[in-house]
Amino acid sequence: MNGSFVSLSLKLIGVIFILSSLLDFATILIPPQWSNPQWQLSFATNIVDRGIVPMLGIATILIAYWIDNTIERPSKKEFDLRLPVYILSIILGVVFLSIIPLHLSNLGKVQTSVLNQIEKGSEQGKGQIQSFLANLNTLAQNPQLLKKEIQQRSSIIEKGQYQGRRLSATQIEQLKQQKDQLQELDDVSIDPQKLKDKVDSMKIELQGRLQSQKQDAEDKAKTESVKQGLRTGLSSLMLAIGYGTVGALGWINRKGLVPPKASMRSR
């Protein structure tokens, strides 16, 4: 295969790689929401995930010029892509390097927001527990109403539906747990001390379950934050090193951009 054809094809492929990736970056940027940390986090992650594509285009173009030098391709009046490629590499190196602190900062903001939401949900859960226990006390003071609630749940469980809607297995299981709790409450409702002990036991159980769910949610949020920070941060650092090295070395040696044939004729 003709070396000149291979070189030209590689240059064309490299340019397509670079232009398509830059267009992709611009698409991700629109519409910008710089005041939204979550959007910035998503933007940085998407840019880093696609960061290898321009590097492939740059490498393809440089390989094409290496082929030109190898086959001593005759000098032609054509635009030399190497200098723009080196400049683009330096720019991308700076961009990916700047993404690291920005990404970590936004990651911290998003994690704080998620933890605040978890805390807010936990406070709401505590309020629901207090309301639930208050309802239990009300039911305990009214045995007829308590038995009615038990019968109502038994009927729903047997039918497997509520107000014409089919219940899922999870919903049925929750109803069974509620029925068992109400039945236990009914069994001890005639003894005030046993009733108090039962309500206190249920309170401790529900609070412990809520605390466990809160801790699991916080641990998951922190773990995901660390994983995303390491993945995107390290990937961005490697891309910054790669682009920066190619751009810097190319810029230092930019005097070698004179076509090989021309330099041979000047001797």
PDB file of C-alpha atoms in Angstrom:
ATOM      1  CA  MET A   1       0.000   0.000   0.000  1.00  0.00           C
ATOM      2  CA  ASN A   2       1.238   3.479  -0.860  1.00  0.00           C
ATOM      3  CA  GLY A   3       2.759   5.180   2.189  1.00  0.00           C
ATOM      4  CA  SER A   4       1.457   8.603   1.144  1.00  0.00           C
ATOM      5  CA  PHE A   5      -2.086   7.255   0.983  1.00  0.00           C
ATOM      6  CA  VAL A   6      -1.772   5.715   4.438  1.00  0.00           C
ATOM      7  CA  SER A   7      -0.404   8.978   5.829  1.00  0.00           C
ATOM      8  CA  LEU A   8      -3.196  11.047   4.297  1.00  0.00           C
ATOM      9  CA  SER A   9      -5.841   8.608   5.561  1.00  0.00           C
ATOM     10  CA  LEU A  10      -4.443   8.728   9.083  1.00  0.00           C
ATOM     11  CA  LYS A  11      -4.448  12.528   9.060  1.00  0.00           C
ATOM     12  CA  LEU A  12      -8.061  12.560   7.918  1.00  0.00           C
ATOM     13  CA  ILE A  13      -9.074  10.046  10.583  1.00  0.00           C
ATOM     14  CA  GLY A  14      -7.211  12.006  13.245  1.00  0.00           C
ATOM     15  CA  VAL A  15      -8.924  15.268  12.303  1.00  0.00           C
ATOM     16  CA  ILE A  16     -12.324  13.545  12.383  1.00  0.00           C
ATOM     17  CA  PHE A  17     -11.550  12.112  15.828  1.00  0.00           C
ATOM     18  CA  ILE A  18     -10.609  15.536  17.170  1.00  0.00           C
ATOM     19  CA  LEU A  19     -13.473  17.513  15.606  1.00  0.00           C
ATOM     20  CA  SER A  20     -16.130  14.962  16.602  1.00  0.00           C
ATOM     21  CA  SER A  21     -14.863  14.910  20.197  1.00  0.00           C
ATOM     22  CA  LEU A  22     -14.806  18.717  20.417  1.00  0.00           C
ATOM     23  CA  LEU A  23     -18.357  18.776  19.047  1.00  0.00           C
ATOM     24  CA  ASP A  24     -19.296  16.195  21.669  1.00  0.00           C
ATOM     25  CA  PHE A  25     -17.766  18.363  24.411  1.00  0.00           C
ATOM     26  CA  ALA A  26     -19.745  21.370  23.172  1.00  0.00           C
ATOM     27  CA  THR A  27     -22.960  19.327  23.167  1.00  0.00           C
ATOM     28  CA  ILE A  28     -22.410  18.253  26.759  1.00  0.00           C
ATOM     29  CA  LEU A  29     -21.817  21.888  27.737  1.00  0.00           C
ATOM     30  CA  ILE A  30     -25.198  23.048  26.401  1.00  0.00           C
ATOM     31  CA  PRO A  31     -27.083  24.358  28.299  1.00  0.00           C
ATOM     32  CA  PRO A  32     -24.529  25.443  30.915  1.00  0.00           C
ATOM     33  CA  GLN A  33     -25.555  25.496  34.582  1.00  0.00           C
ATOM     34  CA  TRP A  34     -22.434  26.740  36.323  1.00  0.00           C
ATOM     35  CA  SER A  35     -24.299  27.507  39.548  1.00  0.00           C
ATOM     36  CA  ASN A  36     -25.411  23.875  39.892  1.00  0.00           C
ATOM     37  CA  PRO A  37     -22.715  21.639  41.512  1.00  0.00           C
ATOM     38  CA  GLN A  38     -24.542  18.480  40.392  1.00  0.00           C
ATOM     39  CA  TRP A  39     -24.464  19.640  36.755  1.00  0.00           C
ATOM     40  CA  GLN A  40     -20.777  20.551  37.034  1.00  0.00           C
ATOM     41  CA  LEU A  41     -20.110  17.112  38.501  1.00  0.00           C
ATOM     42  CA  SER A  42     -21.907  15.384  35.632  1.00  0.00           C
ATOM     43  CA  PHE A  43     -20.192  17.633  33.076  1.00  0.00           C
ATOM     44  CA  ALA A  44     -16.707  16.869  34.417  1.00  0.00           C
ATOM     45  CA  THR A  45     -17.418  13.130  34.525  1.00  0.00           C
ATOM     46  CA  ASN A  46     -18.701  13.084  30.929  1.00  0.00           C
ATOM     47  CA  ILE A  47     -15.749  15.129  29.664  1.00  0.00           C
ATOM     48  CA  VAL A  48     -13.227  12.859  31.371  1.00  0.00           C
ATOM     49  CA  ASP A  49     -14.996   9.713  30.108  1.00  0.00           C
ATOM     50  CA  ARG A  50     -14.616  11.030  26.537  1.00  0.00           C
ATOM     51  CA  GLY A  51     -11.156  12.500  27.087  1.00  0.00           C
ATOM     52  CA  ILE A  52      -9.287   9.680  25.376  1.00  0.00           C
ATOM     53  CA  VAL A  53     -10.911  10.328  21.975  1.00  0.00           C
ATOM     54  CA  PRO A  54      -8.990  13.539  21.107  1.00  0.00           C
ATOM     55  CA  MET A  55      -5.799  11.817  22.244  1.00  0.00           C
ATOM     56  CA  LEU A  56      -6.412   9.040  19.722  1.00  0.00           C
ATOM     57  CA  GLY A  57      -6.890  11.670  17.017  1.00  0.00           C
ATOM     58  CA  ILE A  58      -3.670  13.452  18.005  1.00  0.00           C
ATOM     59  CA  ALA A  59      -1.731  10.187  18.058  1.00  0.00           C
ATOM     60  CA  THR A  60      -3.105   9.235  14.635  1.00  0.00           C
ATOM     61  CA  ILE A  61      -1.990  12.549  13.110  1.00  0.00           C
ATOM     62  CA  LEU A  62       1.497  12.317  14.630  1.00  0.00           C
ATOM     63  CA  ILE A  63       1.856   8.754  13.336  1.00  0.00           C
ATOM     64  CA  ALA A  64       0.929  10.023   9.884  1.00  0.00           C
ATOM     65  CA  TYR A  65       3.749  12.580   9.981  1.00  0.00           C
ATOM     66  CA  TRP A  66       6.134   9.922  11.259  1.00  0.00           C
ATOM     67  CA  ILE A  67       5.236   7.860   8.178  1.00  0.00           C
ATOM     68  CA  ASP A  68       5.946  10.926   6.014  1.00  0.00           C
ATOM     69  CA  ASN A  69       9.420  11.204   7.537  1.00  0.00           C
ATOM     70  CA  THR A  70      10.041   7.477   7.175  1.00  0.00           C
ATOM     71  CA  ILE A  71       9.224   7.312   3.467  1.00  0.00           C
ATOM     72  CA  GLU A  72      10.812  10.742   2.819  1.00  0.00           C
ATOM     73  CA  ARG A  73       7.613  11.989   1.289  1.00  0.00           C
ATOM     74  CA  PRO A  74       8.255  14.869  -1.178  1.00  0.00           C
ATOM     75  CA  SER A  75       7.545  18.349   0.140  1.00  0.00           C
ATOM     76  CA  LYS A  76       4.143  19.739  -0.813  1.00  0.00           C
ATOM     77  CA  LYS A  77       2.404  22.959  -0.005  1.00  0.00           C
ATOM     78  CA  GLU A  78      -0.052  21.660   2.567  1.00  0.00           C
ATOM     79  CA  PHE A  79      -1.139  22.891   5.976  1.00  0.00           C
ATOM     80  CA  ASP A  80       0.988  21.336   8.722  1.00  0.00           C
ATOM     81  CA  LEU A  81      -1.293  19.961  11.418  1.00  0.00           C
ATOM     82  CA  ARG A  82       1.389  19.323  13.998  1.00  0.00           C
ATOM     83  CA  LEU A  83       1.623  22.801  15.474  1.00  0.00           C
ATOM     84  CA  PRO A  84      -2.168  23.141  16.025  1.00  0.00           C
ATOM     85  CA  VAL A  85      -2.147  19.628  17.463  1.00  0.00           C
ATOM     86  CA  TYR A  86       0.561  20.555  19.980  1.00  0.00           C
ATOM     87  CA  ILE A  87      -1.317  23.707  20.975  1.00  0.00           C
ATOM     88  CA  LEU A  88      -4.546  21.725  21.380  1.00  0.00           C
ATOM     89  CA  SER A  89      -2.697  19.168  23.517  1.00  0.00           C
ATOM     90  CA  ILE A  90      -1.419  21.874  25.851  1.00  0.00           C
ATOM     91  CA  ILE A  91      -4.913  23.397  26.138  1.00  0.00           C
ATOM     92  CA  LEU A  92      -6.516  20.031  26.873  1.00  0.00           C
ATOM     93  CA  GLY A  93      -3.786  19.253  29.403  1.00  0.00           C
ATOM     94  CA  VAL A  94      -4.598  22.462  31.275  1.00  0.00           C
ATOM     95  CA  VAL A  95      -8.341  21.754  31.047  1.00  0.00           C
ATOM     96  CA  PHE A  96      -8.082  18.241  32.484  1.00  0.00           C
ATOM     97  CA  LEU A  97      -5.693  19.420  35.171  1.00  0.00           C
ATOM     98  CA  SER A  98      -8.114  22.159  36.237  1.00  0.00           C
ATOM     99  CA  ILE A  99     -10.994  19.669  36.312  1.00  0.00           C
ATOM    100  CA  ILE A 100      -9.435  17.800  39.260  1.00  0.00           C
ATOM    101  CA  PRO A 101      -9.829  20.449  42.021  1.00  0.00           C
ATOM    102  CA  LEU A 102     -13.140  21.633  40.546  1.00  0.00           C
ATOM    103  CA  HIS A 103     -14.513  18.101  40.495  1.00  0.00           C
ATOM    104  CA  LEU A 104     -13.410  17.343  44.059  1.00  0.00           C
ATOM    105  CA  SER A 105     -14.927  20.614  45.279  1.00  0.00           C
ATOM    106  CA  ASN A 106     -18.274  19.898  43.621  1.00  0.00           C
ATOM    107  CA  LEU A 107     -18.142  16.328  44.888  1.00  0.00           C
ATOM    108  CA  GLY A 108     -17.857  17.658  48.438  1.00  0.00           C
ATOM    109  CA  LYS A 109     -20.810  20.015  47.907  1.00  0.00           C
ATOM    110  CA  VAL A 110     -22.991  17.258  46.457  1.00  0.00           C
ATOM    111  CA  GLN A 111     -22.044  14.854  49.261  1.00  0.00           C
ATOM    112  CA  THR A 112     -22.939  17.492  51.866  1.00  0.00           C
ATOM    113  CA  SER A 113     -26.293  18.028  50.147  1.00  0.00           C
ATOM    114  CA  VAL A 114     -27.016  14.284  50.091  1.00  0.00           C
ATOM    115  CA  LEU A 115     -26.073  13.903  53.775  1.00  0.00           C
ATOM    116  CA  ASN A 116     -28.349  16.837  54.639  1.00  0.00           C
ATOM    117  CA  GLN A 117     -31.203  15.164  52.782  1.00  0.00           C
ATOM    118  CA  ILE A 118     -30.541  11.924  54.665  1.00  0.00           C
ATOM    119  CA  GLU A 119     -30.572  13.830  57.964  1.00  0.00           C
ATOM    120  CA  LYS A 120     -33.808  15.564  56.985  1.00  0.00           C
ATOM    121  CA  GLY A 121     -35.368  12.227  56.065  1.00  0.00           C
ATOM    122  CA  SER A 122     -34.239  10.813  59.403  1.00  0.00           C
ATOM    123  CA  GLU A 123     -35.915  13.683  61.274  1.00  0.00           C
ATOM    124  CA  GLN A 124     -39.108  13.081  59.316  1.00  0.00           C
ATOM    125  CA  GLY A 125     -38.859   9.394  60.177  1.00  0.00           C
ATOM    126  CA  LYS A 126     -38.593  10.242  63.879  1.00  0.00           C
ATOM    127  CA  GLY A 127     -41.729  12.349  63.588  1.00  0.00           C
ATOM    128  CA  GLN A 128     -43.538   9.485  61.867  1.00  0.00           C
ATOM    129  CA  ILE A 129     -42.468   7.110  64.634  1.00  0.00           C
ATOM    130  CA  GLN A 130     -43.817   9.478  67.286  1.00  0.00           C
ATOM    131  CA  SER A 131     -47.076   9.810  65.360  1.00  0.00           C
ATOM    132  CA  PHE A 132     -47.294   6.025  64.967  1.00  0.00           C
ATOM    133  CA  LEU A 133     -46.743   5.433  68.683  1.00  0.00           C
ATOM    134  CA  ALA A 134     -49.321   8.085  69.550  1.00  0.00           C
ATOM    135  CA  ASN A 135     -51.821   6.281  67.298  1.00  0.00           C
ATOM    136  CA  LEU A 136     -50.991   3.014  69.044  1.00  0.00           C
ATOM    137  CA  ASN A 137     -51.721   4.573  72.402  1.00  0.00           C
ATOM    138  CA  THR A 138     -55.023   5.887  71.056  1.00  0.00           C
ATOM    139  CA  LEU A 139     -55.942   2.455  69.737  1.00  0.00           C
ATOM    140  CA  ALA A 140     -54.940   0.820  73.005  1.00  0.00           C
ATOM    141  CA  GLN A 141     -57.389   3.058  74.837  1.00  0.00           C
ATOM    142  CA  ASN A 142     -60.143   1.991  72.437  1.00  0.00           C
ATOM    143  CA  PRO A 143     -60.265  -1.839  72.224  1.00  0.00           C
ATOM    144  CA  GLN A 144     -63.126  -1.836  69.709  1.00  0.00           C
ATOM    145  CA  LEU A 145     -61.255   0.437  67.318  1.00  0.00           C
ATOM    146  CA  LEU A 146     -58.133  -1.686  67.759  1.00  0.00           C
ATOM    147  CA  LYS A 147     -59.997  -4.876  66.857  1.00  0.00           C
ATOM    148  CA  LYS A 148     -61.530  -3.107  63.870  1.00  0.00           C
ATOM    149  CA  GLU A 149     -58.065  -2.134  62.578  1.00  0.00           C
ATOM    150  CA  ILE A 150     -56.879  -5.730  62.980  1.00  0.00           C
ATOM    151  CA  GLN A 151     -59.903  -7.100  61.100  1.00  0.00           C
ATOM    152  CA  GLN A 152     -59.499  -4.523  58.359  1.00  0.00           C
ATOM    153  CA  ARG A 153     -55.876  -5.537  57.723  1.00  0.00           C
ATOM    154  CA  SER A 154     -56.781  -9.232  57.839  1.00  0.00           C
ATOM    155  CA  SER A 155     -59.431  -8.664  55.186  1.00  0.00           C
ATOM    156  CA  ILE A 156     -57.026  -6.735  52.921  1.00  0.00           C
ATOM    157  CA  ILE A 157     -54.368  -9.448  53.280  1.00  0.00           C
ATOM    158  CA  GLU A 158     -56.865 -12.194  52.371  1.00  0.00           C
ATOM    159  CA  LYS A 159     -58.105 -10.325  49.294  1.00  0.00           C
ATOM    160  CA  GLY A 160     -54.628  -9.219  48.251  1.00  0.00           C
ATOM    161  CA  GLN A 161     -55.954  -5.865  47.111  1.00  0.00           C
ATOM    162  CA  TYR A 162     -56.979  -2.486  48.501  1.00  0.00           C
ATOM    163  CA  GLN A 163     -59.559  -0.172  46.909  1.00  0.00           C
ATOM    164  CA  GLY A 164     -59.485  -2.284  43.752  1.00  0.00           C
ATOM    165  CA  ARG A 165     -55.686  -2.196  43.425  1.00  0.00           C
ATOM    166  CA  ARG A 166     -53.609  -5.356  43.552  1.00  0.00           C
ATOM    167  CA  LEU A 167     -51.036  -5.207  46.334  1.00  0.00           C
ATOM    168  CA  SER A 168     -47.424  -6.234  45.856  1.00  0.00           C
ATOM    169  CA  ALA A 169     -45.738  -8.897  47.980  1.00  0.00           C
ATOM    170  CA  THR A 170     -43.847  -6.164  49.858  1.00  0.00           C
ATOM    171  CA  GLN A 171     -47.051  -4.279  50.687  1.00  0.00           C
ATOM    172  CA  ILE A 172     -48.750  -7.458  51.893  1.00  0.00           C
ATOM    173  CA  GLU A 173     -45.755  -8.254  54.088  1.00  0.00           C
ATOM    174  CA  GLN A 174     -45.920  -4.759  55.613  1.00  0.00           C
ATOM    175  CA  LEU A 175     -49.622  -5.225  56.342  1.00  0.00           C
ATOM    176  CA  LYS A 176     -48.878  -8.549  58.041  1.00  0.00           C
ATOM    177  CA  GLN A 177     -46.284  -6.871  60.241  1.00  0.00           C
ATOM    178  CA  GLN A 178     -48.759  -4.109  61.147  1.00  0.00           C
ATOM    179  CA  LYS A 179     -51.429  -6.688  61.938  1.00  0.00           C
ATOM    180  CA  ASP A 180     -49.039  -8.628  64.193  1.00  0.00           C
ATOM    181  CA  GLN A 181     -48.050  -5.429  66.009  1.00  0.00           C
ATOM    182  CA  LEU A 182     -51.685  -4.479  66.558  1.00  0.00           C
ATOM    183  CA  GLN A 183     -52.508  -8.001  67.721  1.00  0.00           C
ATOM    184  CA  GLU A 184     -49.667  -7.911  70.246  1.00  0.00           C
ATOM    185  CA  LEU A 185     -50.923  -4.530  71.406  1.00  0.00           C
ATOM    186  CA  ASP A 186     -54.435  -5.950  71.782  1.00  0.00           C
ATOM    187  CA  ASP A 187     -53.111  -8.862  73.842  1.00  0.00           C
ATOM    188  CA  VAL A 188     -51.464  -6.557  76.415  1.00  0.00           C
ATOM    189  CA  SER A 189     -53.982  -3.679  76.297  1.00  0.00           C
ATOM    190  CA  ILE A 190     -55.742  -4.913  79.459  1.00  0.00           C
ATOM    191  CA  ASP A 191     -52.523  -4.519  81.480  1.00  0.00           C
ATOM    192  CA  PRO A 192     -51.256  -0.883  81.608  1.00  0.00           C
ATOM    193  CA  GLN A 193     -47.699  -1.872  82.555  1.00  0.00           C
ATOM    194  CA  LYS A 194     -47.411  -4.488  79.832  1.00  0.00           C
ATOM    195  CA  LEU A 195     -48.880  -1.993  77.385  1.00  0.00           C
ATOM    196  CA  LYS A 196     -46.294   0.603  78.337  1.00  0.00           C
ATOM    197  CA  ASP A 197     -43.464  -1.947  78.062  1.00  0.00           C
ATOM    198  CA  LYS A 198     -44.725  -3.053  74.665  1.00  0.00           C
ATOM    199  CA  VAL A 199     -44.927   0.503  73.326  1.00  0.00           C
ATOM    200  CA  ASP A 200     -41.446   1.263  74.673  1.00  0.00           C
ATOM    201  CA  SER A 201     -40.095  -1.901  73.039  1.00  0.00           C
ATOM    202  CA  MET A 202     -41.651  -0.997  69.712  1.00  0.00           C
ATOM    203  CA  LYS A 203     -40.251   2.541  70.012  1.00  0.00           C
ATOM    204  CA  ILE A 204     -36.735   1.233  70.583  1.00  0.00           C
ATOM    205  CA  GLU A 205     -37.074  -1.230  67.694  1.00  0.00           C
ATOM    206  CA  LEU A 206     -38.347   1.411  65.258  1.00  0.00           C
ATOM    207  CA  GLN A 207     -35.730   3.970  66.295  1.00  0.00           C
ATOM    208  CA  GLY A 208     -32.977   1.373  65.937  1.00  0.00           C
ATOM    209  CA  ARG A 209     -34.209   0.415  62.467  1.00  0.00           C
ATOM    210  CA  LEU A 210     -34.354   4.090  61.457  1.00  0.00           C
ATOM    211  CA  GLN A 211     -30.833   4.723  62.754  1.00  0.00           C
ATOM    212  CA  SER A 212     -29.531   1.665  60.912  1.00  0.00           C
ATOM    213  CA  GLN A 213     -31.119   2.811  57.648  1.00  0.00           C
ATOM    214  CA  LYS A 214     -29.681   6.294  58.149  1.00  0.00           C
ATOM    215  CA  GLN A 215     -26.187   4.917  58.763  1.00  0.00           C
ATOM    216  CA  ASP A 216     -26.380   2.642  55.717  1.00  0.00           C
ATOM    217  CA  ALA A 217     -27.479   5.568  53.522  1.00  0.00           C
ATOM    218  CA  GLU A 218     -24.657   7.785  54.822  1.00  0.00           C
ATOM    219  CA  ASP A 219     -22.041   5.050  54.327  1.00  0.00           C
ATOM    220  CA  LYS A 220     -23.282   4.431  50.790  1.00  0.00           C
ATOM    221  CA  ALA A 221     -23.196   8.152  49.946  1.00  0.00           C
ATOM    222  CA  LYS A 222     -19.648   8.520  51.282  1.00  0.00           C
ATOM    223  CA  THR A 223     -18.436   5.381  49.491  1.00  0.00           C
ATOM    224  CA  GLU A 224     -19.917   6.511  46.168  1.00  0.00           C
ATOM    225  CA  SER A 225     -18.333   9.934  46.634  1.00  0.00           C
ATOM    226  CA  VAL A 226     -14.883   8.432  47.230  1.00  0.00           C
ATOM    227  CA  LYS A 227     -15.222   6.032  44.282  1.00  0.00           C
ATOM    228  CA  GLN A 228     -16.325   8.783  41.905  1.00  0.00           C
ATOM    229  CA  GLY A 229     -13.610  11.125  43.156  1.00  0.00           C
ATOM    230  CA  LEU A 230     -10.870   8.539  42.632  1.00  0.00           C
ATOM    231  CA  ARG A 231     -12.175   7.390  39.256  1.00  0.00           C
ATOM    232  CA  THR A 232     -12.695  10.806  37.691  1.00  0.00           C
ATOM    233  CA  GLY A 233      -9.803  12.485  39.504  1.00  0.00           C
ATOM    234  CA  LEU A 234      -7.182   9.892  38.562  1.00  0.00           C
ATOM    235  CA  SER A 235      -8.465   9.599  34.994  1.00  0.00           C
ATOM    236  CA  SER A 236      -8.348  13.382  34.605  1.00  0.00           C
ATOM    237  CA  LEU A 237      -4.820  13.457  36.039  1.00  0.00           C
ATOM    238  CA  MET A 238      -3.597  10.796  33.589  1.00  0.00           C
ATOM    239  CA  LEU A 239      -5.200  12.641  30.678  1.00  0.00           C
ATOM    240  CA  ALA A 240      -3.615  15.914  31.811  1.00  0.00           C
ATOM    241  CA  ILE A 241      -0.184  14.245  31.982  1.00  0.00           C
ATOM    242  CA  GLY A 242      -0.652  12.643  28.551  1.00  0.00           C
ATOM    243  CA  TYR A 243      -1.834  15.775  26.784  1.00  0.00           C
ATOM    244  CA  GLY A 244       0.634  18.003  28.604  1.00  0.00           C
ATOM    245  CA  THR A 245       3.591  15.767  27.731  1.00  0.00           C
ATOM    246  CA  VAL A 246       2.680  15.508  24.039  1.00  0.00           C
ATOM    247  CA  GLY A 247       2.002  19.222  23.785  1.00  0.00           C
ATOM    248  CA  ALA A 248       5.103  20.328  25.680  1.00  0.00           C
ATOM    249  CA  LEU A 249       7.521  18.009  23.866  1.00  0.00           C
ATOM    250  CA  GLY A 250       5.980  18.883  20.530  1.00  0.00           C
ATOM    251  CA  TRP A 251       6.207  22.605  21.249  1.00  0.00           C
ATOM    252  CA  ILE A 252       9.840  22.296  22.337  1.00  0.00           C
ATOM    253  CA  ASN A 253      10.695  20.452  19.113  1.00  0.00           C
ATOM    254  CA  ARG A 254       8.470  22.545  16.838  1.00  0.00           C
ATOM    255  CA  LYS A 255      11.549  23.665  14.870  1.00  0.00           C
ATOM    256  CA  GLY A 256      11.563  20.198  13.377  1.00  0.00           C
ATOM    257  CA  LEU A 257       8.375  20.908  11.479  1.00  0.00           C
ATOM    258  CA  VAL A 258      10.331  21.621   8.268  1.00  0.00           C
ATOM    259  CA  PRO A 259       9.528  18.851   5.744  1.00  0.00           C
ATOM    260  CA  PRO A 260      12.365  16.297   5.534  1.00  0.00           C
ATOM    261  CA  LYS A 261      12.829  16.619   1.780  1.00  0.00           C
ATOM    262  CA  ALA A 262      13.185  20.366   2.001  1.00  0.00           C
ATOM    263  CA  SER A 263      15.847  20.083   4.697  1.00  0.00           C
ATOM    264  CA  MET A 264      17.762  17.540   2.567  1.00  0.00           C
ATOM    265  CA  ARG A 265      17.769  19.874  -0.429  1.00  0.00           C
ATOM    266  CA  SER A 266      19.158  22.713   1.647  1.00  0.00           C
ATOM    267  CA  ARG A 267      22.279  20.747   2.422  1.00  0.00           C
TER     268      ARG A 267
END
